[in-house]
Short mmCIF file of C-alpha atoms in Angstrom, two decimals:
data_model
loop_
_atom_site.label_atom_id
_atom_site.label_comp_id
_atom_site.label_asym_id
_atom_site.label_seq_id
_atom_site.Cartn_x
_atom_site.Cartn_y
_atom_site.Cartn_z
CA MET V 1 -0.05 0.04 -0.11
CA GLN V 2 1.27 3.40 -0.66
CA ILE V 3 -0.34 6.80 -0.23
CA GLN V 4 0.44 9.22 -3.02
CA ARG V 5 -0.21 12.75 -3.05
CA LEU V 6 -0.76 14.29 -6.56
CA GLN V 7 -0.14 17.72 -7.44
CA PRO V 8 -1.45 19.87 -10.37
CA GLY V 9 -0.11 19.07 -13.52
CA VAL V 10 0.25 16.65 -16.38
CA ARG V 11 1.99 13.23 -15.64
CA PRO V 12 3.37 11.93 -19.12
CA ARG V 13 2.09 8.49 -20.42
CA HIS V 14 3.71 5.78 -18.45
CA GLN V 15 3.32 2.00 -18.26
CA HIS V 16 2.89 -0.39 -15.11
CA ARG V 17 4.26 -3.70 -15.37
CA ARG V 18 2.01 -5.29 -12.09
CA GLY V 19 -1.64 -4.98 -11.53
CA TYR V 20 -2.75 -2.74 -9.18
CA ALA V 21 -5.64 -0.33 -8.27
CA ALA V 22 -5.93 3.19 -6.71
CA LEU V 23 -8.48 4.36 -4.26
CA VAL V 24 -9.35 7.89 -4.54
CA LEU V 25 -9.14 9.49 -1.06
CA SER V 26 -9.69 13.08 -2.11
CA GLY V 27 -9.38 15.66 -4.79
CA SER V 28 -10.20 14.41 -8.57
CA TYR V 29 -7.91 13.74 -11.59
CA GLU V 30 -8.47 12.52 -15.40
CA GLU V 31 -6.86 9.55 -16.74
CA ALA V 32 -6.46 8.75 -20.20
CA GLY V 33 -4.63 5.50 -21.39
CA ASP V 34 -5.39 2.29 -22.85
CA THR V 35 -9.02 1.65 -21.43
CA GLY V 36 -10.26 5.10 -22.42
CA ARG V 37 -10.41 8.64 -20.76
CA TRP V 38 -11.97 8.75 -17.28
CA LYS V 39 -12.49 11.39 -14.71
CA ALA V 40 -11.76 9.88 -11.20
CA GLN V 41 -12.84 11.39 -8.05
CA ALA V 42 -13.08 10.98 -4.32
CA GLY V 43 -14.39 7.22 -3.49
CA ASP V 44 -13.71 6.07 -6.98
CA ILE V 45 -11.20 3.06 -7.68
CA VAL V 46 -9.19 3.00 -10.91
CA TYR V 47 -8.13 -0.32 -11.74
CA HIS V 48 -5.06 -1.18 -13.84
CA ARG V 49 -4.11 -4.37 -15.56
CA ALA V 50 -0.43 -5.58 -15.91
CA PHE V 51 1.13 -3.58 -18.55
CA GLU V 52 -1.57 -1.07 -19.11
CA ALA V 53 -0.51 2.51 -20.16
CA HIS V 54 -1.93 6.08 -19.04
CA ARG V 55 -1.13 9.71 -18.76
CA ASN V 56 -2.75 11.88 -15.73
CA ILE V 57 -4.09 15.44 -15.87
CA VAL V 58 -4.53 16.80 -12.41
CA GLU V 59 -6.34 19.83 -11.83
CA MET V 60 -6.51 20.00 -8.17
CA PRO V 61 -4.32 18.59 -5.13
CA SER V 62 -5.57 14.72 -4.83
CA ALA V 63 -4.81 11.76 -3.00
CA VAL V 64 -4.86 8.37 -3.80
CA VAL V 65 -3.78 5.05 -2.00
CA ASN V 66 -2.20 2.44 -4.22
CA PHE V 67 -2.38 -1.24 -3.65
CA ALA V 68 -1.43 -4.29 -5.42
CA LEU V 69 -3.75 -6.89 -7.26
CA PRO V 70 -3.32 -9.43 -9.35
CA ASP V 71 -1.88 -8.59 -12.57
CA PHE V 72 -4.78 -9.82 -14.77
CA LEU V 73 -7.88 -9.70 -12.45
CA GLN V 74 -11.16 -8.66 -14.47
CA LEU V 75 -12.31 -5.62 -12.62
CA PRO V 76 -14.05 -2.34 -14.42
CA PRO V 77 -11.40 0.65 -15.25
CA VAL V 78 -13.42 3.03 -12.72
CA PHE V 79 -15.93 1.92 -10.16
CA THR V 80 -17.03 2.30 -6.72
CA VAL V 81 -17.77 -0.17 -3.82
CA GLU V 82 -20.32 -0.28 -1.17
CA ARG V 83 -17.68 0.68 1.87
CA PRO V 84 -14.63 2.21 0.48
CA ASP V 85 -13.78 2.84 4.23
CA ALA V 86 -13.65 -0.92 4.82
CA LEU V 87 -11.56 -1.52 2.03
CA PHE V 88 -8.97 1.16 3.18
CA SER V 89 -8.92 -0.03 6.57
CA ALA V 90 -8.24 -3.86 5.10
CA ILE V 91 -5.53 -3.03 2.91
CA SER V 92 -4.05 -0.67 5.46
CA THR V 93 -3.75 -3.58 7.92
CA ASN V 94 -2.69 -6.06 5.20
CA ASP V 95 -5.82 -7.97 5.68
CA GLU V 96 -5.84 -10.76 3.46
CA GLY V 97 -9.51 -10.66 3.01
CA PHE V 98 -9.36 -7.07 0.94
CA LEU V 99 -10.32 -8.56 -2.19
CA SER V 100 -13.82 -9.21 -0.75
CA HIS V 101 -14.58 -5.22 -0.42
CA LEU V 102 -13.99 -4.96 -4.33
CA ALA V 103 -17.30 -5.77 -5.62
CA PRO V 104 -18.41 -2.91 -7.78
CA VAL V 105 -21.69 -1.10 -6.92
CA LYS V 106 -21.28 1.41 -9.70
CA VAL V 107 -19.44 1.14 -12.90
CA GLU V 108 -18.35 4.48 -14.18
CA GLN V 109 -18.44 5.38 -18.08
CA ALA V 110 -15.33 6.49 -20.15
CA LEU V 111 -15.59 10.20 -21.15
CA ILE V 112 -16.33 10.95 -24.66
CA SER V 113 -16.45 14.65 -25.47
CA ASP V 114 -14.28 14.76 -28.83
CA TRP V 115 -12.97 13.07 -31.83
CA PRO V 116 -9.85 11.75 -30.05
CA ASP V 117 -12.22 9.96 -27.54
CA LEU V 118 -14.36 8.78 -30.28
CA LEU V 119 -11.46 7.39 -32.15
CA ALA V 120 -9.65 5.67 -28.79
CA ASN V 121 -13.22 4.14 -28.61
CA ASP V 122 -13.18 2.82 -32.05
CA LEU V 123 -9.69 1.63 -32.01
CA ARG V 124 -10.68 -0.50 -29.12
CA LYS V 125 -13.67 -2.06 -30.67
CA ASN V 126 -13.43 -2.26 -34.16
CA ARG V 127 -10.43 -2.85 -36.77
CA VAL V 128 -10.32 0.94 -37.82
CA HIS V 129 -8.50 2.17 -41.31
CA LEU V 130 -6.96 5.43 -39.79
CA GLY V 131 -7.22 7.30 -43.10
CA ALA V 132 -10.78 6.37 -44.04
CA TRP V 133 -11.48 7.34 -40.27
CA ALA V 134 -10.03 10.77 -40.60
CA ALA V 135 -11.79 11.49 -43.97
CA ALA V 136 -15.15 10.33 -42.51
CA LYS V 137 -14.49 13.00 -39.72
CA GLY V 138 -13.56 15.88 -42.41
CA LEU V 139 -9.97 15.49 -40.81
CA ARG V 140 -6.47 15.54 -42.44
CA PRO V 141 -4.42 12.59 -41.28
CA GLU V 142 -1.76 14.70 -39.75
CA THR V 143 -4.61 16.46 -37.39
CA ILE V 144 -5.72 12.99 -36.21
CA THR V 145 -2.22 12.08 -35.06
CA ARG V 146 -1.56 15.39 -33.54
CA GLY V 147 -4.93 15.87 -31.63
CA PHE V 148 -5.08 12.31 -30.56
CA ARG V 149 -1.23 12.49 -29.26
CA ARG V 150 -2.14 15.62 -27.29
CA ILE V 151 -5.01 13.40 -24.99
CA TYR V 152 -3.60 10.25 -25.01
CA GLY V 153 0.12 10.77 -25.23
CA THR V 154 0.72 8.25 -28.15
CA SER V 155 -0.06 7.93 -31.96
CA PRO V 156 -3.59 6.12 -33.20
CA ALA V 157 -1.26 3.33 -34.58
CA ARG V 158 0.42 2.58 -31.53
CA TYR V 159 -2.63 2.93 -29.30
CA ARG V 160 -4.44 0.53 -31.64
CA LYS V 161 -1.46 -2.03 -31.72
CA ARG V 162 -1.15 -2.01 -27.57
CA VAL V 163 -4.88 -2.45 -27.23
CA GLN V 164 -4.97 -5.14 -29.65
CA THR V 165 -2.09 -6.91 -27.82
CA LEU V 166 -3.74 -6.16 -24.39
CA ALA V 167 -7.12 -7.66 -25.59
CA ALA V 168 -5.03 -11.04 -26.60
CA ILE V 169 -3.10 -11.25 -23.21
CA ASP V 170 -6.47 -11.02 -21.58
CA LEU V 171 -7.70 -14.07 -23.99
CA ILE V 172 -4.64 -15.87 -23.18
CA VAL V 173 -4.59 -15.15 -19.22
CA ASN V 174 -8.22 -15.74 -18.41
CA GLY V 175 -9.23 -18.10 -21.29
CA ALA V 176 -8.69 -21.64 -22.49
CA ASP V 177 -9.03 -21.37 -26.08
CA GLY V 178 -6.08 -22.05 -28.45
CA LEU V 179 -3.26 -19.43 -29.17
CA ALA V 180 -4.10 -19.52 -33.07
CA ASN V 181 -7.71 -18.74 -32.34
CA ILE V 182 -7.21 -16.32 -29.71
CA ALA V 183 -4.60 -14.66 -32.69
CA SER V 184 -7.45 -14.57 -35.16
CA THR V 185 -9.85 -13.19 -32.55
CA ALA V 186 -7.72 -10.29 -31.55
CA GLY V 187 -7.19 -9.13 -35.15
CA PHE V 188 -3.77 -10.54 -35.77
CA SER V 189 -2.71 -12.05 -39.00
CA ASP V 190 -1.26 -14.90 -37.44
CA GLN V 191 -0.27 -16.88 -34.13
CA ALA V 192 3.45 -15.61 -34.69
CA HIS V 193 2.35 -11.93 -35.32
CA MET V 194 0.51 -12.11 -32.04
CA SER V 195 3.14 -13.67 -30.01
CA ARG V 196 6.02 -11.23 -31.23
CA ALA V 197 3.64 -8.42 -30.03
CA VAL V 198 2.82 -9.87 -26.70
CA ALA V 199 6.72 -10.73 -25.92
CA ALA V 200 7.54 -6.98 -27.13
CA LEU V 201 5.03 -5.88 -24.62
CA THR V 202 5.31 -8.14 -21.34
CA GLY V 203 8.95 -9.51 -21.91
CA HIS V 204 7.29 -12.89 -22.24
CA PRO V 205 5.80 -15.25 -24.82
CA PRO V 206 2.10 -16.33 -24.76
CA ALA V 207 2.66 -19.75 -23.39
CA LYS V 208 4.69 -18.49 -20.37
CA LEU V 209 1.91 -15.93 -19.33
CA ARG V 210 -0.50 -18.75 -19.61
CA LYS V 211 1.46 -20.81 -17.51
CA VAL V 212 2.23 -18.31 -14.78
CA ASN V 213 -1.28 -17.17 -14.29
CA SER V 214 -2.24 -21.27 -13.89
CA VAL V 215 0.42 -21.48 -11.11
CA GLN V 216 -1.18 -18.35 -9.46
CA ASP V 217 -4.90 -19.73 -9.58
CA GLN V 218 -3.55 -22.70 -7.61
CA LEU V 219 -1.91 -20.62 -4.92
#
């Protein structure tokens, strides 16, 4: 557990290699990353799977308590629980039963206020052709790249590749389907292409990620 004080300003896009959550104790801030753009306020829990990346925009002094979670736990990106005070008490005392306090009672929705958010949403859900998408919106490709990078801290093409790889990792770790089928479902041209992308992001081949998770499930 770590209490972190957030001062007004922008924290550049960065990646966390382990799964964790942040319970917002006070204030509020905005986060734009691999799951979309979110407004986090006091009482919210912001969850990050392993290897997710995001940038933060803090408009007022805020405080969060960060605590480790299983790397690929399936939770909403931003949600609230019935008793955040009980959760805080449990993680403060290293109570191993703290996971029982993480049942979501309200799931927040990603912010969509302009075309960069619409593009991020489409990149996460569809196989978007960026040139066609820009033309449909009456925007130049270079405008798309600059505007998207200003909000999300990366280019649309790199964002698309990352969220595609994270989707494959979720299927590898939490599913039982074969790797070739997962590659097809996640939109990769073949299993080898997916394996290279997963290894580049995580440092491990898909088979090792699945094996590690199986061992953790038995503990």
